[in-house]
XYZ file of C-alpha atoms in Angstrom:
671
model
C -8.879 -15.048 9.803
C -11.393 -15.155 6.996
C -13.270 -18.040 8.606
C -13.576 -16.308 11.943
C -15.133 -13.369 10.135
C -17.312 -15.446 7.829
C -18.475 -18.162 10.178
C -18.909 -16.302 13.486
C 1.391 -3.143 -21.331
C 4.815 -4.264 -20.811
C 6.792 -6.814 -22.762
C 6.213 -10.464 -22.111
C 2.568 -10.149 -21.162
C 0.167 -13.018 -21.690
C -3.360 -11.791 -22.428
C -6.086 -12.771 -19.982
C -8.275 -14.699 -22.407
C -10.269 -17.640 -20.989
C -10.316 -20.721 -23.152
C -6.763 -20.287 -24.423
C -4.664 -23.435 -24.685
C -1.935 -24.449 -22.245
C -1.379 -22.923 -18.803
C -2.522 -19.365 -19.352
C -4.794 -17.476 -16.986
C -7.494 -20.140 -17.071
C -7.233 -21.969 -20.379
C -7.556 -25.651 -21.187
C -5.328 -26.751 -18.333
C -7.255 -24.650 -15.841
C -10.460 -26.335 -16.981
C -8.762 -29.734 -16.654
C -7.581 -29.007 -13.100
C -11.095 -27.917 -12.163
C -12.613 -31.123 -13.564
C -10.024 -33.180 -11.695
C -10.735 -31.450 -8.388
C -14.521 -31.453 -8.700
C -14.838 -34.866 -10.340
C -15.224 -38.342 -8.828
C -12.990 -39.080 -5.814
C -10.662 -42.050 -5.454
C -11.842 -42.792 -1.916
C -15.360 -42.989 -0.533
C -15.105 -40.698 2.482
C -12.856 -39.397 5.242
C -12.481 -39.692 8.988
C -11.458 -37.008 11.481
C -9.444 -38.111 14.505
C -9.590 -35.136 16.877
C -6.957 -33.843 19.288
C -4.086 -36.119 18.313
C -1.254 -35.326 20.792
C 2.088 -34.291 19.264
C 4.852 -33.829 21.829
C 7.518 -31.228 21.101
C 11.166 -31.532 22.128
C 10.589 -29.282 25.169
C 7.709 -31.475 26.417
C 4.870 -29.192 25.287
C 1.981 -31.101 23.728
C 0.362 -29.679 20.613
C -2.952 -31.094 19.446
C -4.056 -31.672 15.891
C -6.996 -33.021 13.963
C -5.906 -35.830 11.661
C -8.141 -36.299 8.626
C -7.627 -39.420 6.501
C -9.505 -40.884 3.536
C -11.637 -43.954 4.216
C -12.780 -47.002 2.283
C -16.379 -48.083 1.674
C -16.585 -49.447 5.207
C -15.601 -46.137 6.762
C -12.143 -47.303 7.841
C -9.020 -45.213 7.139
C -7.221 -46.653 4.131
C -4.098 -48.704 4.762
C -2.179 -47.114 1.896
C 0.567 -44.672 2.870
C -0.277 -41.252 1.417
C 1.188 -37.743 1.211
C 0.213 -35.472 4.102
C -0.672 -31.787 4.041
C -0.087 -29.881 7.302
C -1.869 -26.716 8.421
C -0.585 -24.880 11.529
C -3.272 -22.483 12.776
C -3.747 -20.089 15.728
C -7.491 -19.758 15.025
C -8.291 -23.140 16.622
C -8.749 -26.274 14.580
C -12.292 -26.400 15.966
C -13.188 -23.327 13.879
C -11.338 -24.860 10.953
C -13.395 -28.043 11.181
C -16.635 -26.100 11.489
C -15.773 -24.030 8.417
C -14.880 -27.077 6.341
C -17.931 -29.099 7.274
C -20.240 -26.103 6.793
C -18.816 -25.177 3.404
C -19.007 -28.734 2.130
C -22.507 -29.595 3.323
C -24.173 -31.258 0.320
C -26.679 -29.326 -1.802
C -27.716 -26.730 0.770
C -24.489 -24.747 1.079
C -23.684 -24.585 -2.665
C -27.212 -23.329 -3.288
C -26.900 -20.796 -0.468
C -23.601 -19.520 -1.872
C -25.148 -19.133 -5.303
C -28.059 -17.242 -3.763
C -25.770 -14.883 -1.845
C -23.670 -14.251 -4.945
C -26.756 -13.581 -7.041
C -27.537 -10.507 -4.920
C -26.001 -7.602 -6.817
C -25.364 -4.495 -4.732
C -23.090 -2.802 -7.267
C -23.870 0.898 -7.450
C -25.142 1.062 -3.865
C -23.292 2.188 -0.723
C -22.755 -1.531 0.036
C -21.210 -2.295 -3.355
C -18.317 -4.118 -1.664
C -20.741 -6.857 -0.593
C -20.168 -8.887 -3.747
C -16.414 -8.965 -3.219
C -16.814 -10.143 0.386
C -19.346 -12.858 -0.458
C -17.280 -13.906 -3.482
C -14.642 -15.294 -1.122
C -17.046 -18.156 -0.374
C -16.916 -19.457 -3.942
C -13.278 -18.726 -4.812
C -11.867 -21.696 -2.864
C -10.416 -19.663 0.001
C -12.364 -21.413 2.782
C -11.246 -24.894 1.711
C -7.622 -23.778 1.739
C -8.086 -22.072 5.122
C -9.427 -25.225 6.756
C -9.323 -28.589 5.000
C -10.678 -29.656 1.649
C -12.644 -32.944 1.763
C -12.237 -33.410 -1.995
C -8.479 -33.129 -1.676
C -8.443 -35.684 1.132
C -10.673 -38.140 -0.744
C -8.367 -37.867 -3.760
C -5.589 -39.463 -1.698
C -4.113 -37.120 0.915
C -3.897 -37.074 4.679
C -4.509 -33.702 6.327
C -3.237 -32.589 9.722
C -4.559 -29.338 11.231
C -2.571 -28.386 14.347
C -3.252 -25.684 16.915
C -0.170 -23.480 17.227
C 1.512 -23.506 20.649
C -0.552 -21.493 23.128
C -3.691 -21.435 20.956
C -6.665 -23.728 20.497
C -6.264 -26.897 22.575
C -2.435 -26.932 22.414
C -0.360 -26.403 25.539
C 2.170 -23.615 25.989
C 2.021 -19.849 25.629
C 1.431 -18.166 22.299
C 4.664 -16.835 20.826
C 3.435 -15.027 17.677
C 6.061 -16.618 15.401
C 8.714 -16.780 18.087
C 11.792 -18.986 17.673
C 10.266 -21.870 19.667
C 7.054 -21.726 17.642
C 9.033 -21.852 14.395
C 10.853 -24.931 15.703
C 7.473 -26.509 16.515
C 6.448 -26.412 12.849
C 9.612 -28.204 11.762
C 9.145 -30.806 14.527
C 5.529 -31.415 13.469
C 6.721 -32.084 9.901
C 9.319 -34.530 11.243
C 6.631 -36.216 13.411
C 4.373 -36.674 10.390
C 7.122 -38.389 8.413
C 7.503 -40.990 11.174
C 3.851 -42.025 11.127
C 2.710 -45.287 9.537
C 0.084 -43.501 7.368
C 2.528 -41.055 5.745
C 4.616 -41.903 2.687
C 7.351 -39.339 3.408
C 5.907 -36.616 1.183
C 4.711 -33.643 3.239
C 3.201 -30.382 2.056
C 1.683 -27.412 3.843
C -1.466 -25.374 3.358
C -3.305 -22.453 4.877
C -4.177 -18.786 4.797
C -2.609 -15.773 6.551
C -0.891 -17.005 9.753
C -0.938 -20.513 8.307
C 0.685 -19.158 5.149
C 3.420 -17.294 6.994
C 4.574 -20.402 8.844
C 4.701 -22.273 5.535
C 7.372 -19.866 4.300
C 9.138 -20.071 7.659
C 9.220 -23.876 7.667
C 10.412 -24.057 4.072
C 13.187 -21.590 4.918
C 14.122 -23.140 8.291
C 14.243 -26.732 7.012
C 15.166 -26.637 3.298
C 14.230 -29.820 1.474
C 11.974 -31.237 4.214
C 8.759 -30.086 2.546
C 7.573 -31.293 -0.847
C 5.250 -28.380 -1.696
C 3.671 -25.326 -0.084
C 0.660 -23.274 -1.127
C 0.598 -20.108 1.019
C -2.325 -17.706 0.572
C -1.754 -14.086 1.693
C 1.578 -14.805 3.429
C 4.096 -12.405 4.927
C 7.862 -12.711 5.115
C 8.783 -9.418 6.836
C 6.153 -8.902 9.505
C 7.688 -5.728 10.948
C 7.464 -3.943 7.592
C 4.145 -5.579 6.718
C 1.886 -5.013 9.714
C 3.634 -4.510 13.052
C 5.450 -1.232 12.406
C 4.739 -0.016 8.850
C 6.998 2.963 8.258
C 7.781 3.103 11.974
C 4.199 3.449 13.129
C 2.241 0.980 15.230
C -0.112 -1.008 12.995
C -2.951 -0.836 15.479
C -5.719 -0.834 12.855
C -5.059 -4.533 12.301
C -3.149 -5.588 15.403
C -5.698 -4.540 18.040
C -8.686 -6.526 16.679
C -6.493 -9.412 15.552
C -4.824 -9.834 18.946
C -8.282 -9.680 20.496
C -9.509 -12.406 18.128
C -6.678 -14.876 18.795
C -6.460 -14.170 22.523
C -10.209 -14.653 22.768
C -10.414 -17.927 20.849
C -7.401 -19.448 22.621
C -9.387 -19.335 25.882
C -12.149 -21.613 24.540
C -11.761 -24.910 26.476
C -12.040 -28.420 25.123
C -15.606 -29.148 26.265
C -15.431 -32.817 25.216
C -12.457 -33.406 27.524
C -14.337 -31.765 30.398
C -17.189 -34.220 29.902
C -15.097 -37.384 29.589
C -12.643 -36.607 32.396
C -9.537 -35.982 30.272
C -9.340 -32.200 30.680
C -5.779 -30.874 30.271
C -5.014 -28.868 33.405
C -1.612 -27.827 32.058
C -3.495 -26.181 29.167
C -5.437 -24.116 31.707
C -2.299 -23.196 33.636
C -0.597 -22.018 30.459
C -3.582 -19.846 29.543
C -3.660 -18.235 32.986
C 0.026 -17.324 32.638
C -0.549 -15.221 29.531
C -4.219 -14.434 28.806
C -3.605 -11.289 26.702
C -0.515 -11.992 24.646
C 1.148 -8.861 23.218
C -1.499 -6.384 24.358
C 1.001 -5.022 26.897
C 3.576 -4.650 24.122
C 1.198 -2.672 21.915
C 0.147 -0.391 24.767
C 3.773 0.277 25.694
C 4.657 1.008 22.066
C 1.868 3.598 21.861
C 2.348 5.316 25.217
C 6.091 5.402 25.942
C 7.398 8.947 25.487
C 11.110 8.348 24.837
C 13.116 5.593 23.112
C 14.957 4.939 26.371
C 11.620 4.128 27.972
C 11.004 1.113 25.742
C 11.717 -2.186 27.483
C 11.786 -5.933 26.905
C 9.889 -7.295 23.928
C 8.762 -3.838 22.823
C 12.354 -2.653 22.553
C 13.398 -5.864 20.800
C 10.689 -5.375 18.160
C 12.039 -1.950 17.209
C 15.726 -2.871 17.344
C 17.352 -4.509 14.330
C 19.282 -7.725 14.871
C 17.477 -8.971 17.984
C 16.236 -12.549 18.190
C 12.638 -11.286 18.265
C 13.146 -9.321 15.033
C 14.862 -12.280 13.347
C 11.980 -14.597 14.174
C 9.570 -12.253 12.385
C 11.585 -12.273 9.172
C 11.877 -15.114 6.646
C 14.827 -15.459 4.299
C 13.001 -16.653 1.190
C 16.281 -17.213 -0.674
C 16.755 -20.383 1.420
C 13.489 -21.938 0.250
C 13.964 -24.954 -2.011
C 10.364 -26.178 -1.746
C 8.071 -25.627 -4.770
C 6.025 -22.573 -3.792
C 2.729 -21.312 -5.206
C 1.629 -18.117 -3.430
C -1.502 -15.992 -3.720
C -1.321 -12.397 -2.521
C -3.081 -9.116 -3.138
C -2.289 -5.494 -3.899
C -4.532 -4.475 -0.993
C -3.556 -7.285 1.338
C -1.957 -6.767 4.745
C 1.252 -8.430 3.548
C 1.585 -6.914 0.081
C 5.036 -5.544 1.025
C 6.307 -9.140 1.280
C 4.116 -10.745 -1.358
C 5.235 -8.454 -4.176
C 8.853 -9.436 -3.440
C 8.309 -13.201 -3.310
C 9.249 -14.042 -6.902
C 12.464 -12.035 -6.752
C 13.227 -13.490 -3.307
C 12.766 -17.183 -4.204
C 16.189 -17.295 -5.836
C 16.791 -21.006 -5.128
C 13.803 -22.093 -7.226
C 13.411 -22.329 -11.013
C 10.378 -20.708 -12.656
C 8.476 -23.994 -12.788
C 8.588 -24.234 -8.987
C 7.732 -20.641 -8.049
C 4.396 -19.024 -8.842
C 2.742 -15.834 -7.651
C -0.781 -14.559 -8.188
C -1.464 -10.987 -7.054
C -5.195 -10.336 -6.811
C -6.736 -6.886 -6.280
C -8.572 -8.115 -3.180
C -8.045 -7.650 0.537
C -6.940 -10.100 3.193
C -10.327 -11.795 3.599
C -11.444 -11.403 -0.025
C -8.412 -12.886 -1.754
C -9.451 -14.850 -4.837
C -13.098 -13.864 -4.455
C -13.675 -14.104 -8.210
C -11.327 -16.999 -8.936
C -12.945 -19.645 -11.091
C -15.028 -17.048 -12.934
C -14.491 -15.942 -16.521
C -11.390 -13.772 -16.850
C -9.858 -14.944 -13.546
C -7.507 -17.765 -12.478
C -8.958 -21.130 -11.391
C -10.265 -21.403 -7.824
C -7.680 -21.479 -5.046
C -8.591 -25.039 -3.987
C -8.297 -26.188 -7.610
C -4.821 -24.680 -7.962
C -3.758 -26.141 -4.612
C -4.819 -29.657 -5.639
C -2.955 -29.354 -8.936
C 0.168 -28.083 -7.119
C 0.164 -30.929 -4.583
C -0.552 -33.518 -7.293
C 2.486 -32.302 -9.217
C 5.016 -32.081 -6.402
C 3.758 -34.632 -3.850
C 2.483 -37.293 -6.282
C 4.569 -36.605 -9.380
C 1.564 -36.153 -11.693
C 2.494 -34.258 -14.856
C -0.558 -31.986 -14.981
C 1.080 -28.835 -16.386
C 0.840 -26.669 -13.255
C 4.580 -26.063 -13.478
C 3.917 -24.305 -16.798
C 1.550 -21.788 -15.213
C 2.917 -18.260 -15.579
C 5.349 -17.301 -12.789
C 3.596 -13.922 -12.362
C -0.189 -13.572 -12.678
C -1.154 -10.015 -11.809
C -4.415 -8.161 -11.402
C -4.033 -4.791 -13.111
C -5.506 -1.871 -11.197
C -7.895 -0.147 -11.221
C -9.786 -2.405 -13.660
C -8.856 -5.735 -12.036
C -8.108 -7.410 -15.393
C -5.273 -9.947 -15.199
C -1.977 -9.966 -17.073
C 0.790 -12.562 -16.928
C 4.530 -12.492 -17.334
C 7.841 -14.142 -16.424
C 8.426 -12.127 -13.246
C 7.379 -9.114 -11.230
C 7.985 -6.308 -11.985
C 7.062 -7.122 -15.568
C 9.723 -6.500 -18.216
C 9.609 -3.416 -20.413
C 9.269 -0.732 -17.730
C 11.657 2.152 -17.099
C 11.940 4.471 -14.112
C 10.758 8.061 -14.495
C 10.586 10.962 -12.091
C 7.328 12.850 -11.842
C 8.021 16.115 -9.998
C 5.761 17.765 -7.442
C 4.884 21.359 -8.279
C 2.945 24.058 -6.459
C 1.151 25.023 -9.655
C -2.571 24.124 -9.310
C -3.710 21.283 -11.557
C -7.353 22.335 -11.520
C -8.445 18.682 -11.394
C -9.874 18.438 -7.880
C -13.618 18.779 -7.971
C -13.938 17.929 -4.275
C -12.366 19.618 -1.206
C -8.671 18.943 -0.631
C -6.025 20.463 1.617
C -4.185 21.692 -1.457
C -4.045 21.206 -5.228
C -0.682 20.906 -6.987
C 0.679 19.472 -10.207
C 2.767 16.469 -11.189
C 4.905 16.407 -14.331
C 8.200 15.295 -15.843
C 9.495 18.896 -15.646
C 11.297 20.289 -12.593
C 9.115 22.969 -10.940
C 10.035 26.523 -11.869
C 9.058 28.200 -8.591
C 9.407 27.642 -4.874
C 6.334 26.865 -2.801
C 5.397 25.581 0.639
C 2.433 23.309 1.199
C 0.991 22.771 4.686
C -0.373 19.346 5.681
C -2.250 18.972 8.955
C -3.062 15.623 10.597
C -6.640 14.526 9.936
C -8.919 11.524 10.281
C -10.237 11.362 6.719
C -8.039 8.293 6.070
C -10.584 6.285 8.071
C -12.487 6.270 4.762
C -9.694 5.075 2.475
C -8.155 2.038 0.842
C -5.520 2.069 3.583
C -8.290 1.947 6.157
C -9.921 -0.994 4.391
C -6.559 -2.747 4.092
C -5.813 -2.430 7.808
C -9.249 -3.860 8.603
C -8.317 -6.902 6.473
C -10.995 -5.848 3.962
C -14.039 -5.944 6.233
C -14.756 -2.233 5.729
C -14.449 -2.702 1.955
C -18.160 -3.445 2.224
C -18.495 0.333 1.942
C -17.004 0.506 -1.514
C -17.094 4.275 -1.812
C -14.230 4.439 0.723
C -12.112 1.630 -0.691
C -12.421 2.454 -4.382
C -12.535 6.253 -4.370
C -10.039 8.386 -2.450
C -11.898 11.662 -2.817
C -13.231 11.459 0.736
C -9.823 10.815 2.301
C -8.218 13.510 0.097
C -9.956 16.154 2.219
C -6.838 16.066 4.433
C -4.293 15.640 1.613
C -2.066 17.834 -0.465
C -2.688 16.439 -3.952
C -0.374 16.607 -6.971
C -1.940 15.575 -10.292
C -0.446 15.037 -13.749
C -1.741 15.946 -17.179
C -3.896 13.282 -18.855
C -2.083 10.281 -20.317
C -2.097 10.453 -24.121
C -1.617 6.709 -24.622
C -2.069 3.542 -22.597
C 0.688 3.401 -19.977
C 1.321 0.642 -17.448
C 3.082 0.862 -14.099
C 4.817 -2.277 -12.846
C 6.869 -2.229 -9.684
C 7.325 -0.133 -6.576
C 6.963 3.655 -6.662
C 8.984 5.749 -4.202
C 7.957 9.212 -2.984
C 11.058 11.404 -2.597
C 9.903 14.274 -0.396
C 11.586 17.530 0.606
C 9.906 18.381 3.905
C 10.032 20.488 7.073
C 8.677 19.952 10.575
C 7.998 22.422 13.372
C 8.522 19.629 15.881
C 11.176 17.000 16.555
C 9.345 14.324 14.607
C 6.577 13.754 12.094
C 4.732 10.973 10.292
C 4.138 11.135 6.545
C 1.673 9.057 4.567
C 1.575 8.981 0.763
C -0.531 7.315 -1.899
C -0.181 7.003 -5.662
C -3.541 7.135 -7.435
C -5.005 6.711 -10.897
C -7.570 9.455 -11.559
C -10.184 8.671 -14.202
C -11.775 11.358 -16.414
C -14.894 11.361 -14.216
C -12.757 12.380 -11.216
C -12.634 9.047 -9.394
C -9.289 8.707 -7.613
C -8.207 5.087 -7.064
C -5.263 4.320 -4.798
C -2.819 1.842 -6.355
C 0.163 2.274 -4.019
C 0.501 3.463 -0.414
C 3.181 4.006 2.183
C 4.167 5.839 5.352
C 7.281 6.859 7.282
C 8.232 8.327 10.645
C 10.842 11.004 9.955
C 12.991 9.974 12.938
C 13.219 6.445 11.477
C 14.057 7.550 7.920
C 17.315 5.593 7.744
C 17.349 3.052 4.908
C 18.633 -0.505 4.947
C 21.331 -0.031 2.320
C 21.708 -3.776 1.667
C 18.025 -4.293 0.847
C 17.058 -0.905 -0.601
C 17.083 -0.679 -4.399
C 18.905 2.119 -6.214
C 18.658 3.184 -9.843
C 21.672 3.880 -12.104
C 21.329 7.603 -11.327
C 21.328 6.974 -7.572
C 17.572 7.396 -7.089
C 15.988 5.166 -4.484
C 13.680 2.859 -6.436
C 12.676 0.505 -3.601
C 12.888 2.109 -0.161
C 13.260 -0.300 2.770
C 13.868 1.484 6.091
C 15.731 -0.208 8.937
C 13.005 0.796 11.442
C 15.450 0.411 14.291
C 16.150 2.455 17.429
C 19.808 2.289 16.417
C 18.875 4.664 13.587
C 16.487 6.837 15.596
C 17.230 10.433 14.550
C 14.786 13.124 15.678
C 15.051 16.397 13.780
C 15.563 20.016 14.727
C 12.326 22.021 14.462
C 12.430 24.051 11.266
C 15.045 21.784 9.690
C 14.477 21.053 5.976
C 15.527 17.580 4.867
C 14.641 14.919 2.299
C 13.066 11.547 2.968
C 12.189 8.567 0.770
C 8.795 7.110 1.686
C 8.552 3.318 1.172
C 5.503 2.416 -0.923
C 3.698 -0.784 -1.797
C 4.198 -2.290 -5.243
C 1.556 -2.168 -7.941
C 0.549 -3.347 -11.388
C -1.581 -0.505 -12.760
C -2.743 0.916 -16.073
C -3.472 4.461 -17.166
C -5.783 4.668 -20.146
C -5.790 7.734 -22.395
C -7.362 10.514 -20.351
C -6.373 9.034 -16.963
C -4.077 11.034 -14.694
C -1.459 10.078 -12.123
C -1.847 11.620 -8.675
C 0.213 11.659 -5.491
C -1.581 12.371 -2.200
C 0.455 13.485 0.822
C -0.975 13.206 4.353
C 0.355 13.909 7.854
C -1.482 11.000 9.513
C -2.771 7.540 8.587
C -5.334 6.464 11.155
C -6.486 3.721 11.691
C -3.873 1.764 9.742
C -1.017 3.060 11.855
C -0.163 5.763 14.349
C 3.348 6.956 15.198
C 5.390 4.929 17.663
C 5.075 6.456 21.142
C 8.312 8.496 21.129
C 7.473 9.830 17.675
C 3.899 10.625 18.652
C 4.980 12.661 21.676
C 7.791 14.366 19.722
C 5.562 15.301 16.795
C 2.788 16.722 19.011
C 0.632 16.126 15.915
C 1.645 19.520 14.566
C 1.160 20.473 10.898
C 3.924 19.371 8.524
C 5.248 21.151 5.447
C 6.244 20.150 1.923
C 8.994 22.412 0.602
C 8.890 22.636 -3.195
C 12.300 23.815 -4.321
C 13.590 23.743 -7.929
C 17.115 23.226 -6.576
C 16.023 20.284 -4.383
C 12.826 18.980 -5.982
C 10.410 16.385 -4.668
C 9.226 13.601 -6.938
C 7.596 10.230 -7.210
C 9.752 7.676 -8.987
C 7.478 5.384 -11.034
C 8.276 2.353 -13.264
C 6.341 3.061 -16.478
C 6.019 1.360 -19.863
C 6.304 4.731 -21.648
C 7.257 8.191 -20.384
C 4.548 10.405 -18.965
C 4.497 14.137 -19.639
């Protein structure tokens, strides 16, 4: 997606000190990998063979661009080489344009340096530098294809996913048949005369998700994968976060893919080889999944949901299974890059703990503080990991060529620490040395809100002494929020005052703020907001954030979540529980089988699932929980919930006998 936008503390920490020896954040090995990637190439050039037909077992023909290294005479080399596959829905034509543009000699590197030299920090466009930084962090080369990687001795195959680009068929959006296609493409590659039997995968976003799927569906068939901003549980990630419809991302994204899939192969029209079956397939389904989204938003009762829409919100259906990846089955060495503000952070933060079939040397995770299209924007700079394309080359060299370059000794967990963005490293995520603590919501004013809010309360380790009721009305202030920027894949992060300071969105929030931290305290893991609440309707939709508030009043969101009350049932097999029974990682089933509307006026407790974080409170910083009754544009309630809630105000019931709290994993207790 980035190319479409761009072209058209705890124990066990490793300090982030550039220049350190071995495989630390950057270090001597990072410098070596960079020199290897950017240095002289083994082969002179490369050749692109466009629209190679690849026939699937059901007769559908996918088309891919095959890129191979060439000798001094411009002929593809005869040597059998490892092959890296990229399955994309954004058309390989865009991929090729991005790669060739980004690697144009002299001009483009100078242009990138010029764009990055423009410093808009401190202005209302202060997010500009993060967006432009994605051009130099290696993300584009891993989205498309990297000529330097190819000329070092790799074949590259970029294939249009079924129903997109120039491939036949109808787009399935990770359906069962599409997942089978990826495995069949890998098998096809291994049968070709130019492949040596070692196959890896590459790509960003959609092309990262199908890497995890292929590695899970066909264990042992892939030699290495390098997914950037991948998802493994797409329902929880973006389709129905907390039971809402993730329209903030889905609507523009579906428009993007459905629009680009209609672009015809002009060359084939000119030379008389136009694929009329391609045209017939596009006519059959020009607006894939738009009908599903509209039905999900407008249907008034659960019984009114039909077909694919019903399958998406019912656990155990084939459609739900195809959108989930069992990462415990993956035996392929996996190096993933995610982000705390990415669309798929729900999945990404769980990758290390989910890759149970891999040793530490074969599973790596970097969590940046960027968004979907800005992931790794500062990689390669001082204090950051090496560029994404540099890390990818080192990973493929290790596992597809057997080169002992030390990439297996890179830290399993490399984590940007919010709100500063400084990196820490450790053996896993959450980092060791953190204990769970309840911070209770109280009606007592904290006196810390210098800007308008719906209500000011306190947060502390003590159970509240008095009862109180706090009213939360739905509002639109979350348009200017980190959640809003996340759902827009980071495009709106250009306006940094929304993404990095929650004081505008807090206009509609009940806020609960702690006393200042007296010593440096880190948070590592997934908070959970345990909320005692009441509705005057049959349903409601809660949104919560956990923030770090600096002494100057800036409120930075470090964790966020939402939940429809009627879909509050938890998946007991996947949800985490503490020794005292507290929910410490809430994972709802989000299924119509568990649909339970409430009685108006009924008081009950819910556990709001939140995103994970690695955060630090310095002395003087405060912890804050914001509670909202709406979260537009990221998500709006599923149709039945929207009609049942009538968007009425919702109420937080503060009761000493049944308190509300946020459960946070901290390195030392907070007051």
